[in-house]
PDB file of C-alpha atoms in Angstrom:
ATOM      1  CA  MET M   7       2.158   5.762  -1.906  1.00  0.00           C
ATOM      2  CA  ARG M   8       3.174   7.380  -5.130  1.00  0.00           C
ATOM      3  CA  PHE M   9       3.571  11.101  -4.784  1.00  0.00           C
ATOM      4  CA  THR M  10       3.886  13.686  -7.530  1.00  0.00           C
ATOM      5  CA  ASP M  11       7.057  15.589  -8.318  1.00  0.00           C
ATOM      6  CA  LEU M  12       9.987  17.222  -6.577  1.00  0.00           C
ATOM      7  CA  ASN M  13       8.480  20.687  -7.081  1.00  0.00           C
ATOM      8  CA  ASP M  14       6.118  19.773  -4.239  1.00  0.00           C
ATOM      9  CA  LEU M  15       9.117  19.512  -1.950  1.00  0.00           C
ATOM     10  CA  ILE M  16       9.865  23.214  -2.291  1.00  0.00           C
ATOM     11  CA  GLY M  17       6.490  24.690  -3.215  1.00  0.00           C
ATOM     12  CA  PHE M  18       4.839  24.937   0.199  1.00  0.00           C
ATOM     13  CA  ASP M  19       5.387  27.675   2.775  1.00  0.00           C
ATOM     14  CA  GLU M  20       6.332  25.728   5.878  1.00  0.00           C
ATOM     15  CA  ASN M  21       6.300  28.892   8.009  1.00  0.00           C
ATOM     16  CA  HIS M  22       2.518  28.775   8.218  1.00  0.00           C
ATOM     17  CA  VAL M  23       2.408  25.577  10.268  1.00  0.00           C
ATOM     18  CA  SER M  24       1.797  25.354  14.010  1.00  0.00           C
ATOM     19  CA  ASP M  25       4.781  25.096  16.359  1.00  0.00           C
ATOM     20  CA  LYS M  26       3.062  22.398  18.423  1.00  0.00           C
ATOM     21  CA  VAL M  27       4.647  18.988  17.830  1.00  0.00           C
ATOM     22  CA  LEU M  28       1.942  16.717  16.450  1.00  0.00           C
ATOM     23  CA  LYS M  29       2.080  12.943  16.759  1.00  0.00           C
ATOM     24  CA  ILE M  30       1.118  11.239  13.520  1.00  0.00           C
ATOM     25  CA  LEU M  31       0.690   7.516  12.995  1.00  0.00           C
ATOM     26  CA  LEU M  32       1.541   6.543   9.420  1.00  0.00           C
ATOM     27  CA  ALA M  33       0.158   3.125   8.509  1.00  0.00           C
ATOM     28  CA  GLU M  34       1.948   2.265   5.263  1.00  0.00           C
ATOM     29  CA  ASP M  35       3.533  -0.948   4.014  1.00  0.00           C
ATOM     30  CA  CYS M  36       5.663   0.513   1.203  1.00  0.00           C
ATOM     31  CA  GLU M  37       9.043   1.708   2.495  1.00  0.00           C
ATOM     32  CA  ASN M  38       9.454   4.195  -0.381  1.00  0.00           C
ATOM     33  CA  ASN M  39       6.149   5.827   0.510  1.00  0.00           C
ATOM     34  CA  VAL M  40       7.133   6.019   4.168  1.00  0.00           C
ATOM     35  CA  LEU M  41      10.406   7.707   3.221  1.00  0.00           C
ATOM     36  CA  LEU M  42       8.610  10.189   0.984  1.00  0.00           C
ATOM     37  CA  VAL M  43       6.089  11.169   3.665  1.00  0.00           C
ATOM     38  CA  GLN M  44       8.946  11.588   6.114  1.00  0.00           C
ATOM     39  CA  LEU M  45      10.748  13.767   3.564  1.00  0.00           C
ATOM     40  CA  TYR M  46       7.616  15.849   2.973  1.00  0.00           C
ATOM     41  CA  LEU M  47       7.152  16.457   6.690  1.00  0.00           C
ATOM     42  CA  LYS M  48      10.720  16.458   8.016  1.00  0.00           C
ATOM     43  CA  LYS M  49      11.019  20.238   8.503  1.00  0.00           C
ATOM     44  CA  LEU M  50       7.660  20.477  10.224  1.00  0.00           C
ATOM     45  CA  PRO M  51       6.856  19.965  13.899  1.00  0.00           C
ATOM     46  CA  TYR M  52       5.500  16.454  13.385  1.00  0.00           C
ATOM     47  CA  SER M  53       6.586  13.254  15.090  1.00  0.00           C
ATOM     48  CA  ILE M  54       5.847  10.320  12.785  1.00  0.00           C
ATOM     49  CA  ASP M  55       5.373   6.778  14.056  1.00  0.00           C
ATOM     50  CA  VAL M  56       5.244   4.105  11.333  1.00  0.00           C
ATOM     51  CA  ALA M  57       3.259   0.863  11.241  1.00  0.00           C
ATOM     52  CA  GLU M  58       3.736  -1.432   8.249  1.00  0.00           C
ATOM     53  CA  ASN M  59       0.270  -3.001   8.390  1.00  0.00           C
ATOM     54  CA  GLY M  60      -3.138  -2.441   9.889  1.00  0.00           C
ATOM     55  CA  ALA M  61      -2.658  -4.837  12.801  1.00  0.00           C
ATOM     56  CA  LYS M  62       0.496  -3.031  13.901  1.00  0.00           C
ATOM     57  CA  ALA M  63      -1.240   0.321  13.423  1.00  0.00           C
ATOM     58  CA  PHE M  64      -4.012  -0.770  15.776  1.00  0.00           C
ATOM     59  CA  GLU M  65      -1.506  -1.981  18.383  1.00  0.00           C
ATOM     60  CA  LYS M  66       0.463   1.277  18.171  1.00  0.00           C
ATOM     61  CA  TYR M  67      -2.764   3.257  18.410  1.00  0.00           C
ATOM     62  CA  LYS M  68      -3.753   1.453  21.623  1.00  0.00           C
ATOM     63  CA  ALA M  69      -0.308   2.049  23.167  1.00  0.00           C
ATOM     64  CA  ASN M  70       0.088   5.723  22.199  1.00  0.00           C
ATOM     65  CA  SER M  71      -1.815   8.931  21.715  1.00  0.00           C
ATOM     66  CA  TYR M  72      -1.892  10.403  18.194  1.00  0.00           C
ATOM     67  CA  ASP M  73      -3.177  13.673  16.796  1.00  0.00           C
ATOM     68  CA  LEU M  74      -3.821  12.117  13.373  1.00  0.00           C
ATOM     69  CA  ILE M  75      -3.583   8.793  11.560  1.00  0.00           C
ATOM     70  CA  LEU M  76      -2.620   8.481   7.887  1.00  0.00           C
ATOM     71  CA  MET M  77      -4.046   5.091   6.919  1.00  0.00           C
ATOM     72  CA  ASP M  78      -3.029   3.283   3.755  1.00  0.00           C
ATOM     73  CA  ILE M  79      -5.932   1.111   2.678  1.00  0.00           C
ATOM     74  CA  GLU M  80      -4.152  -1.798   0.990  1.00  0.00           C
ATOM     75  CA  MET M  81      -1.762  -3.424   3.455  1.00  0.00           C
ATOM     76  CA  PRO M  82      -0.870  -7.023   4.309  1.00  0.00           C
ATOM     77  CA  PHE M  83      -2.424  -8.975   7.198  1.00  0.00           C
ATOM     78  CA  THR M  84      -4.935  -6.307   8.226  1.00  0.00           C
ATOM     79  CA  ASP M  85      -5.954  -3.668   5.696  1.00  0.00           C
ATOM     80  CA  GLY M  86      -6.731  -0.041   6.424  1.00  0.00           C
ATOM     81  CA  TYR M  87     -10.485  -0.606   6.434  1.00  0.00           C
ATOM     82  CA  GLN M  88     -10.243  -3.210   9.194  1.00  0.00           C
ATOM     83  CA  ALA M  89      -7.682  -1.211  11.169  1.00  0.00           C
ATOM     84  CA  THR M  90      -9.970   1.833  11.059  1.00  0.00           C
ATOM     85  CA  THR M  91     -12.934  -0.290  12.145  1.00  0.00           C
ATOM     86  CA  ASP M  92     -10.882  -1.677  15.046  1.00  0.00           C
ATOM     87  CA  ILE M  93      -9.726   1.793  16.105  1.00  0.00           C
ATOM     88  CA  ARG M  94     -13.250   3.235  16.008  1.00  0.00           C
ATOM     89  CA  LYS M  95     -14.610   0.309  18.044  1.00  0.00           C
ATOM     90  CA  TYR M  96     -11.803   0.697  20.597  1.00  0.00           C
ATOM     91  CA  GLU M  97     -12.515   4.424  20.888  1.00  0.00           C
ATOM     92  CA  HIS M  98     -16.221   3.755  21.358  1.00  0.00           C
ATOM     93  CA  ASP M  99     -15.738   0.941  23.873  1.00  0.00           C
ATOM     94  CA  ASN M 100     -13.311   3.036  25.929  1.00  0.00           C
ATOM     95  CA  ASN M 101     -15.129   6.392  25.665  1.00  0.00           C
ATOM     96  CA  LEU M 102     -12.174   7.959  23.852  1.00  0.00           C
ATOM     97  CA  LYS M 103     -12.186  11.041  21.682  1.00  0.00           C
ATOM     98  CA  SER M 104     -12.127  10.144  17.997  1.00  0.00           C
ATOM     99  CA  THR M 105      -8.684  10.478  16.401  1.00  0.00           C
ATOM    100  CA  PRO M 106      -8.854  11.864  12.845  1.00  0.00           C
ATOM    101  CA  ILE M 107      -8.102   9.135  10.301  1.00  0.00           C
ATOM    102  CA  VAL M 108      -7.179  10.026   6.724  1.00  0.00           C
ATOM    103  CA  ALA M 109      -7.491   7.179   4.231  1.00  0.00           C
ATOM    104  CA  VAL M 110      -4.747   7.217   1.603  1.00  0.00           C
ATOM    105  CA  THR M 111      -5.091   4.906  -1.380  1.00  0.00           C
ATOM    106  CA  ALA M 112      -4.291   4.482  -5.044  1.00  0.00           C
ATOM    107  CA  HIS M 113      -7.899   3.397  -5.636  1.00  0.00           C
ATOM    108  CA  ALA M 114      -9.965   6.428  -6.586  1.00  0.00           C
ATOM    109  CA  LEU M 115     -13.252   4.647  -7.245  1.00  0.00           C
ATOM    110  CA  SER M 116     -16.302   6.035  -5.477  1.00  0.00           C
ATOM    111  CA  GLU M 117     -16.958   2.709  -3.743  1.00  0.00           C
ATOM    112  CA  ASN M 118     -13.484   2.860  -2.146  1.00  0.00           C
ATOM    113  CA  LYS M 119     -14.215   6.350  -0.881  1.00  0.00           C
ATOM    114  CA  GLU M 120     -17.650   5.334   0.399  1.00  0.00           C
ATOM    115  CA  LYS M 121     -16.217   2.296   2.181  1.00  0.00           C
ATOM    116  CA  ALA M 122     -13.482   4.405   3.803  1.00  0.00           C
ATOM    117  CA  TYR M 123     -16.074   6.815   5.158  1.00  0.00           C
ATOM    118  CA  SER M 124     -18.396   3.986   6.218  1.00  0.00           C
ATOM    119  CA  VAL M 125     -15.715   2.382   8.425  1.00  0.00           C
ATOM    120  CA  GLY M 126     -14.930   5.698  10.101  1.00  0.00           C
ATOM    121  CA  CYS M 127     -12.312   7.547   8.075  1.00  0.00           C
ATOM    122  CA  ASP M 128     -12.639  11.315   8.287  1.00  0.00           C
ATOM    123  CA  TYR M 129     -11.062  12.117   4.944  1.00  0.00           C
ATOM    124  CA  PHE M 130     -10.014  10.321   1.766  1.00  0.00           C
ATOM    125  CA  MET M 131      -6.915  11.081  -0.312  1.00  0.00           C
ATOM    126  CA  THR M 132      -5.865   9.371  -3.502  1.00  0.00           C
ATOM    127  CA  LYS M 133      -2.295   8.680  -4.501  1.00  0.00           C
ATOM    128  CA  PRO M 134      -0.210  10.276  -5.750  1.00  0.00           C
ATOM    129  CA  VAL M 135      -0.416  12.768  -2.898  1.00  0.00           C
ATOM    130  CA  ARG M 136       1.191  16.181  -3.241  1.00  0.00           C
ATOM    131  CA  LYS M 137       3.126  17.673  -0.338  1.00  0.00           C
ATOM    132  CA  ALA M 138       0.949  20.789  -0.102  1.00  0.00           C
ATOM    133  CA  ASP M 139      -2.238  18.688  -0.097  1.00  0.00           C
ATOM    134  CA  LEU M 140      -0.911  16.390   2.614  1.00  0.00           C
ATOM    135  CA  ILE M 141       0.094  19.291   4.850  1.00  0.00           C
ATOM    136  CA  SER M 142      -3.223  21.035   4.210  1.00  0.00           C
ATOM    137  CA  VAL M 143      -5.179  17.952   5.298  1.00  0.00           C
ATOM    138  CA  ILE M 144      -3.023  17.511   8.401  1.00  0.00           C
ATOM    139  CA  LYS M 145      -3.619  21.154   9.332  1.00  0.00           C
ATOM    140  CA  LYS M 146      -7.360  20.831   8.672  1.00  0.00           C
ATOM    141  CA  PHE M 147      -7.712  18.107  11.286  1.00  0.00           C
ATOM    142  CA  THR M 148      -5.194  19.301  13.868  1.00  0.00           C
ATOM    143  CA  GLU M 149      -5.677  23.065  14.163  1.00  0.00           C
TER     144      GLU M 149
END
C-alpha cells in the first residue's frame, strides 16, 4: 500500500476511538505497507494480525476471530478476490456471522470495485490510503 503523507500521522484525533480492543486481520504482501498500517494504528486499541497472501489470510481467518479484515487485492499465490470468496463461502457453510472485509488496492477502476463487491467485500479503498480515512472505515464497520 502506498499511503499519503506524514501529516496524516498527526492529523487525526485518536481520542474519539473505542476503548475495546479490536482484532484486525491485515492481508498485505508488501512489508512497507504493513509497517505503515501498523504505524497508523499503533496508538489505537487494535490488535493487528498480518498475512502476506490470500491463502494465509484464509487460514488465519479460520483459526481466529476478527472484527475486520483489510484485504489487499493483488497478492501472490491467492489474491484478495479469491481469499474473500473463500472466507464468504466458509462463513456461509458454517453459519457464521459475516466479518467485514475492506478491499484495499492501487487499482481504482470501476471494474475492480465491482469485482470486490461481487466477491463479498463490504467496502473498497484505493491506495494511497490516508490515516484518517482508514480509521474512519474501521470505525464504520466496528462500532
